[in-house]
Coordinates of C-alpha atoms in Angstrom, one line a residue:
X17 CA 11.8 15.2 -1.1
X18 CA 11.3 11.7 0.6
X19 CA 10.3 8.7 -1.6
X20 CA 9.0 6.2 0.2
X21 CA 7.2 2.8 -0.4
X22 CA 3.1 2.9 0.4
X23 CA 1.4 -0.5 1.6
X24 CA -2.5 -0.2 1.5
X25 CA -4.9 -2.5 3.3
X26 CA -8.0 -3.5 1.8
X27 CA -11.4 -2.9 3.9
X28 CA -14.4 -2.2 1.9
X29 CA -15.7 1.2 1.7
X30 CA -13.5 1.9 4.9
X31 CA -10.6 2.3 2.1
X32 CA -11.8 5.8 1.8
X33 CA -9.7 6.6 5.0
X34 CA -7.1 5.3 2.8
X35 CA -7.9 7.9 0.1
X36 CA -8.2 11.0 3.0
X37 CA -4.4 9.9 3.6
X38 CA -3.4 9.6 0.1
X39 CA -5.0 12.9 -0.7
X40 CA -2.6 14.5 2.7
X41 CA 0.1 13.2 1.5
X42 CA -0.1 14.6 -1.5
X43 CA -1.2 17.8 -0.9
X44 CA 1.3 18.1 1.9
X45 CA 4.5 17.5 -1.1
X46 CA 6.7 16.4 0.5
X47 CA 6.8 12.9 -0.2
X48 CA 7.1 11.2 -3.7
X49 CA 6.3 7.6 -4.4
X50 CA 8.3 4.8 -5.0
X51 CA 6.4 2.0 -4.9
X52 CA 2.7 0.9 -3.8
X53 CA 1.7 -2.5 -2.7
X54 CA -2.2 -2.7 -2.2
X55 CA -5.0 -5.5 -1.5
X56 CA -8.7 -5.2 -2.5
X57 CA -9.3 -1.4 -1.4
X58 CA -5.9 -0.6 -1.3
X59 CA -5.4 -1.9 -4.8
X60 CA -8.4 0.4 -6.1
X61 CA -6.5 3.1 -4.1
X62 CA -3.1 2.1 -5.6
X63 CA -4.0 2.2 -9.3
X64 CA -6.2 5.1 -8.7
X65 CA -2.9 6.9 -7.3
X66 CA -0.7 6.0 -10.2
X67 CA -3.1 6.5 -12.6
X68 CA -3.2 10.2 -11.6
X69 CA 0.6 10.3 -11.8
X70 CA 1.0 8.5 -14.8
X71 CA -1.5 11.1 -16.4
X72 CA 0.4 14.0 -16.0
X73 CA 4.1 12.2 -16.3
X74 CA 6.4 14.7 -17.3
X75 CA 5.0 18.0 -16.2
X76 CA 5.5 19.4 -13.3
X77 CA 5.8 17.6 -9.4
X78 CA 2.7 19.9 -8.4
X79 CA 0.8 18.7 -11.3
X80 CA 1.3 15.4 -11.3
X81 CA 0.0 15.4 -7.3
X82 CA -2.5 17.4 -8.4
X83 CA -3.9 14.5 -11.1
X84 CA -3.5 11.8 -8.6
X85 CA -5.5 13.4 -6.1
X86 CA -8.4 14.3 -9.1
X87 CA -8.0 10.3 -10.2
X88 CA -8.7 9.3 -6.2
X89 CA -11.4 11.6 -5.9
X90 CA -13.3 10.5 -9.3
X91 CA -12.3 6.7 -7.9
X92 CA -14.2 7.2 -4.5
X93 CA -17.2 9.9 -6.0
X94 CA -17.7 6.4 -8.6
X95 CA -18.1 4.2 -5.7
X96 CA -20.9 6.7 -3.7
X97 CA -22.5 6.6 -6.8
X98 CA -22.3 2.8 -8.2
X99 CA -24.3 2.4 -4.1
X100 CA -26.6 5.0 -4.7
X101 CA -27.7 2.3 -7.4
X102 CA -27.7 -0.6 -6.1
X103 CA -29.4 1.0 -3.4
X104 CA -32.2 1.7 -6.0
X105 CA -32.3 -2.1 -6.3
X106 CA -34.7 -4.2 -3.9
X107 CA -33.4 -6.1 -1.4
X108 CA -29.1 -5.8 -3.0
X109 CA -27.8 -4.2 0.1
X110 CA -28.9 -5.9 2.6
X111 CA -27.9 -9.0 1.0
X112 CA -24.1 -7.5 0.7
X113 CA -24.6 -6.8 4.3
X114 CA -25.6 -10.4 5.3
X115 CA -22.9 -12.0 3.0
X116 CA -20.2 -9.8 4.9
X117 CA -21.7 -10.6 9.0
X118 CA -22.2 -14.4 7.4
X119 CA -18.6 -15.0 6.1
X120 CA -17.8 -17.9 7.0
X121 CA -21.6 -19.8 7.2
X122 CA -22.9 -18.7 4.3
X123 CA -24.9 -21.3 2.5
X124 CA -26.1 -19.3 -0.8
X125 CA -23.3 -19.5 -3.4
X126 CA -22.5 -16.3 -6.2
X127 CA -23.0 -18.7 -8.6
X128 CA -26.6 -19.0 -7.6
X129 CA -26.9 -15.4 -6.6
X130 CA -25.3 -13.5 -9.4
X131 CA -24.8 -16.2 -12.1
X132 CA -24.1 -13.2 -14.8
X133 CA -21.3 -12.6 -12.6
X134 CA -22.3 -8.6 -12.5
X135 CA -20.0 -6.2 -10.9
X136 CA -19.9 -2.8 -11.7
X137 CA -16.8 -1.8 -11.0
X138 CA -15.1 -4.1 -13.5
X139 CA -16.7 -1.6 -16.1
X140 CA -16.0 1.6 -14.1
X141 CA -12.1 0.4 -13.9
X142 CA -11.8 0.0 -17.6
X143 CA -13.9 3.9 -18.1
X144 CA -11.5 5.3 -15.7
X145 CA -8.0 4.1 -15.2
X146 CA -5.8 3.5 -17.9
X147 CA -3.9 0.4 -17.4
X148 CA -1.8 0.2 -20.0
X149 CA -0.5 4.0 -19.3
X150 CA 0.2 2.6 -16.1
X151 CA 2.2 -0.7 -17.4
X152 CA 4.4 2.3 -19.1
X153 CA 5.0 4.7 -16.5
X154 CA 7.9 5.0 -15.0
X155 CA 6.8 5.3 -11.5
X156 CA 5.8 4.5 -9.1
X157 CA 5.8 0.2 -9.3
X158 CA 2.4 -0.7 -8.6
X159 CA 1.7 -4.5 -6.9
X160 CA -1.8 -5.5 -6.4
X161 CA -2.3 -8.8 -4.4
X162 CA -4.8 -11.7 -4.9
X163 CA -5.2 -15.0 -3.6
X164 CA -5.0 -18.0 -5.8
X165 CA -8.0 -20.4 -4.9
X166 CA -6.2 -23.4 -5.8
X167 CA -3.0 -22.7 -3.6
X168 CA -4.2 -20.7 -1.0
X169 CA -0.8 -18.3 -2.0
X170 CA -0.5 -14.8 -2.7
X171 CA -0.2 -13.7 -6.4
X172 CA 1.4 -10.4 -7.2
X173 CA 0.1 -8.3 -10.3
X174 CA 2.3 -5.6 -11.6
X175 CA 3.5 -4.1 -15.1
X176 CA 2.0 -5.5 -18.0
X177 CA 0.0 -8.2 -16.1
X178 CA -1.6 -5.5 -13.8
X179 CA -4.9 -5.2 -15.4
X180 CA -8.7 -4.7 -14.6
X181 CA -9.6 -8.3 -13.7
X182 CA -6.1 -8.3 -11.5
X183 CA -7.9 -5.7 -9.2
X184 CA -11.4 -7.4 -9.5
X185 CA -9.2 -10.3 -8.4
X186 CA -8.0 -8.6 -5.4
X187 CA -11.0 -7.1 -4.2
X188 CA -13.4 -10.6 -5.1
X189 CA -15.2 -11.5 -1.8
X190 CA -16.0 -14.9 -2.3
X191 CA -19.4 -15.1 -0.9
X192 CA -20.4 -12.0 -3.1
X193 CA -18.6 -12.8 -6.4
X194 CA -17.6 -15.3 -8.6
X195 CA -14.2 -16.3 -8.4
X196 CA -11.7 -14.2 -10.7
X197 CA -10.3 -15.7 -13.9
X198 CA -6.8 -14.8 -15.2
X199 CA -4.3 -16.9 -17.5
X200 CA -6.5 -20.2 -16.3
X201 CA -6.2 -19.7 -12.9
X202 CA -8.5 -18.1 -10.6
X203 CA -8.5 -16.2 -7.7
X204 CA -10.4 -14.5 -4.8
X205 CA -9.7 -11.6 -2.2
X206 CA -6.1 -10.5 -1.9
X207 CA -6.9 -9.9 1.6
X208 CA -6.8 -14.2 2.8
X209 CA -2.6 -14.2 1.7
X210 CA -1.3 -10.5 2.0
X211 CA -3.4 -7.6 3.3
X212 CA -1.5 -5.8 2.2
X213 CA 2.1 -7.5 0.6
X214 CA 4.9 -5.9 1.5
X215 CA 7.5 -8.1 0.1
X216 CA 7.4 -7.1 -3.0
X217 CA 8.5 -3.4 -2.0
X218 CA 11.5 -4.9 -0.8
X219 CA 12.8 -6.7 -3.5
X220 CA 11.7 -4.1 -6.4
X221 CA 12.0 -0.4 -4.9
X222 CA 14.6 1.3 -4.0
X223 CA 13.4 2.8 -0.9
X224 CA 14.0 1.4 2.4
X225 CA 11.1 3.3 3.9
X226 CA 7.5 1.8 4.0
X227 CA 4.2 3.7 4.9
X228 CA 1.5 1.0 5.6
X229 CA -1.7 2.4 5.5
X230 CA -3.5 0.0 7.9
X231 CA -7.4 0.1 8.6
X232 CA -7.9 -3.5 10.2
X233 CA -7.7 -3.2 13.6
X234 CA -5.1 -5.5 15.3
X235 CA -6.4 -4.6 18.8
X236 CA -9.9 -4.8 20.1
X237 CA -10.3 -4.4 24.2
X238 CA -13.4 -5.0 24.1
X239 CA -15.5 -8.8 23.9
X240 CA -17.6 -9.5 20.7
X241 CA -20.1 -11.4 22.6
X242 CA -23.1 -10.7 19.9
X243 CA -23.3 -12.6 16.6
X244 CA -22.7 -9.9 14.3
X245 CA -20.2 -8.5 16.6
X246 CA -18.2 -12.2 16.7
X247 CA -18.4 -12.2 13.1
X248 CA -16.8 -9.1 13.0
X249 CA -13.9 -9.9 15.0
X250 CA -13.3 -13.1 13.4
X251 CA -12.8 -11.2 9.7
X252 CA -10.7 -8.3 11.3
X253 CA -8.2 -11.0 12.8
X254 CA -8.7 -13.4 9.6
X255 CA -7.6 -10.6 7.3
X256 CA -5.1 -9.3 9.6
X257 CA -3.3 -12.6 9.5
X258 CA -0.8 -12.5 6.6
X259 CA 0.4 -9.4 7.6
X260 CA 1.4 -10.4 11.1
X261 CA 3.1 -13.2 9.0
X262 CA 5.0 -10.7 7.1
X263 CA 5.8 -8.7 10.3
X264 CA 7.7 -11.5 11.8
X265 CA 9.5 -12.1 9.3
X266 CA 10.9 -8.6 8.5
X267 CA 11.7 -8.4 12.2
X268 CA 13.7 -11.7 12.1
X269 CA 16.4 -10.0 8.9
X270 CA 16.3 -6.7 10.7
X271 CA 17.3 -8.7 14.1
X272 CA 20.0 -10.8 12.3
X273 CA 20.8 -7.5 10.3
X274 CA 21.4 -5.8 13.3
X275 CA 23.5 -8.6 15.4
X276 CA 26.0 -9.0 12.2
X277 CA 24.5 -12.3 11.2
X278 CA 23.0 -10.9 7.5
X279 CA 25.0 -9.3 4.6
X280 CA 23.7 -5.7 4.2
X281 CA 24.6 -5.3 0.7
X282 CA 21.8 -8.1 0.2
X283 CA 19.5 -7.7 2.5
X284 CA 17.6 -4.5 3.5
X285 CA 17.0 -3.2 6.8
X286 CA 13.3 -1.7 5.9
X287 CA 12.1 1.3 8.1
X288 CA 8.8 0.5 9.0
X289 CA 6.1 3.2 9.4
X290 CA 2.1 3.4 10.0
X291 CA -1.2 5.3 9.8
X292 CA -3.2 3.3 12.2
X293 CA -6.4 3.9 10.5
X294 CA -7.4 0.4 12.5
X295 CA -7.4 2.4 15.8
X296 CA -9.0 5.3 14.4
X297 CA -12.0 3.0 12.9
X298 CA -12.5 1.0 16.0
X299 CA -16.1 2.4 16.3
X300 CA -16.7 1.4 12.7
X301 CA -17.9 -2.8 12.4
X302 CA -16.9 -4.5 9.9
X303 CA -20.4 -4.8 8.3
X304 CA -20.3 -1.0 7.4
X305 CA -17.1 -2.2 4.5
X306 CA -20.4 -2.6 2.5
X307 CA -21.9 0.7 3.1
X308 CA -21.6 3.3 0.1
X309 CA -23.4 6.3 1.4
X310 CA -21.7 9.5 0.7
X311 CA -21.8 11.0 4.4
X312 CA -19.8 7.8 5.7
X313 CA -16.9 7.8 2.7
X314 CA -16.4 11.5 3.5
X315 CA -16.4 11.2 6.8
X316 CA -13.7 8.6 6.6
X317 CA -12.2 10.4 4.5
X318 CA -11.8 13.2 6.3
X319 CA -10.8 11.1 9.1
X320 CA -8.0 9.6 7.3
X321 CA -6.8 13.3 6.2
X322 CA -6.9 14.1 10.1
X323 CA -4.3 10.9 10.7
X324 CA -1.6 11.8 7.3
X325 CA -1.6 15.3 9.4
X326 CA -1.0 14.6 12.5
X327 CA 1.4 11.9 10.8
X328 CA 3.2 14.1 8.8
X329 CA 3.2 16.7 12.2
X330 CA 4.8 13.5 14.3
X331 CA 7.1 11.4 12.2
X332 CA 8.2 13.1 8.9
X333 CA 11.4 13.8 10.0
X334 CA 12.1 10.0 10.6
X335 CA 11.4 9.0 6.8
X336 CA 15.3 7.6 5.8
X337 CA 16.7 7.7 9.3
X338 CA 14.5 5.3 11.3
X339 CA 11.6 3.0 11.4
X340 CA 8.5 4.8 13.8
X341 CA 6.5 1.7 14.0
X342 CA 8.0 -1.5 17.2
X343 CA 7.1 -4.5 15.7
X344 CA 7.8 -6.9 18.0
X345 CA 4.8 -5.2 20.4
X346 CA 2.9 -4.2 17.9
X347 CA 2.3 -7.1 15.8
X348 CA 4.3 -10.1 17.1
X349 CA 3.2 -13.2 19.0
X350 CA 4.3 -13.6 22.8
X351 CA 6.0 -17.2 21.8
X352 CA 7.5 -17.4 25.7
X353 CA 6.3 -20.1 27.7
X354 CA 5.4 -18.5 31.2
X355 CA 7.8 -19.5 33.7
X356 CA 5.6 -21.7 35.9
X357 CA 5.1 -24.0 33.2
X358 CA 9.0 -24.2 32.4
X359 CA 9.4 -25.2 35.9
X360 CA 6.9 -28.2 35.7
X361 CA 8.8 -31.7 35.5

């Protein structure tokens, strides 16, 4: 059995490529979890996950699966239907679907649109996982990231403090919701400071191996020259950001791991690992994060079971031996000034 670390991605609706993967991996059982680090979507996936396991603690490895993969589908069948409602409602999606291609111009606040501060999922959360369960299980360590408004900094959630307004918290669009309150502080979308955070896998698991789930893609060939299109881009590279940030830096230790310049006892030389589900959504904008419809969250879903295959098919045997992902062309800035320029007094 390999236990490895998961890192989910947040995206909208496109986390239920996230779920087809999940429910692979868990069907496939060969894989057990240590911990999960999740943003927005991936934090809905996370605690869906180890709420499942934490259900069915104590029996046996096939049933605990089993449970997770019947909390993830009763997480995602919610969602199809909490759209198919506010599809009911006059004019609500295409005002989710303007706030998302909008982002960054929008001049209608939450606190003028939805002053109540209504979300449904808060209440189907508090139905359906049970946090406090969770707080007590022994594993996996869940760590769901949000954004502190005042700071601009990542705040993790986990154990005890890892509660329904914690994953409101991570998944609060600001120009759709009201800004999250917890312990007088308040918070938006995980996604602006970790998308998802991966530090805290390394510094409270076990495991050196880490699984992101990635469905933000870093690469786009083609040039957004429409507005929606632009719009688009500009969220996939803004949310993209802070992980990039974390990718640099977990290639600097394993550089100075590697040349003798860190202690290994202290610091860990993490293998990195990927389902690109950014690559395999490339002909999915951005705006359709905000799209519920049951034919589009089961086609991504079986999308994202298609990827943990041909994963699992490709890489498995690497899990514990070596990392499957090159960051330094994958994720990292080109820093080198071109030669010309060097040679210019």
């Amino acid at each position: 059995m390999a236990l490895i670390n998961l890192a989910l991605q947040g995206g909208g609706s496109h986390g239920a490529f996230t779920w087809g993967v999940l429910d692979a991996l868990l069907e496939d059982g060969r894989i057990a979890f240590d911990g999960i680090s999740g943003t927005s979507a991936g934090a809905m996936n996370a605690v869906a996950l180890a709420n499942g396991l934490a259900q069915a603690e104590g029996q046996s490895p096939d049933k605990e699966r089993e449970a997770a993969r019947k909390s993830l589908r009763g997480l995602w069948e919610g969602v199809i239907a909490m759209g198919a409602l506010q599809s009911a409602l006059p004019g609500l999606p295409r005002m989710l679907s303007n706030a998302v291609n909008n982002f960054w111009a929008q001049s209608v606040s939450p606190y003028q649109t939805n002053p109540l501060d209504i979300n449904p999922l808060r209440q189907f959360l508090q139905l359906h996982i049970d946090f406090e369960r969770l707080a007590a299980s022994r594993s996996p360590k869940v760590f769901v990231v949000a954004t502190k408004v005042s700071t601009g900094k990542a705040e993790v959630f986990s154990g005890k403090r890892l509660t329904p307004d914690a994953v409101m918290a991570s998944a609060c669009l600001p120009t759709l919701f009201q800004a999250v309150e917890i312990e007088g502080e308040h918070y938006w979308d995980g996604g602006f400071a970790g998308n998802p955070a991966i530090h805290p896998l390394f510094y409270e698991c076990k495991s050196r191996d880490v699984l992101l789930v990635q469905i933000n893609p870093i690469r786009r060939d083609k040039l957004p020259t429409t507005a929606a299109d632009i719009m688009d881009r500009v969220n996939e590279i803004t949310f993209n950001a802070a992980l990039i940030a974390e990718m640099r830096a977990i290639d600097f230790v394993k550089r100075l791991l590697a040349d003798g310049k860190l202690d290994p006892t202290r610091y860990k030389d993490v293998l990195l690992h990927r389902i690109d589900g950014g690559e395999a959504l490339e002909s999915y904008p951005a705006s359709s994060k905000t799209q519920t419809d049951a034919k589009l969250i089961y086609t991504l879903y079986e999308l994202g079971r298609e990827c943990a295959a041909k994963w699992l098919h490709k890489h498995f045997d690497a899990l514990g031996q070596h990392s499957t992902v090159n960051i330094a062309t994958d994720y990292l800035d080109d820093l080198r000034v071109p030669s010309k320029a060097r040679s210019k007094p």
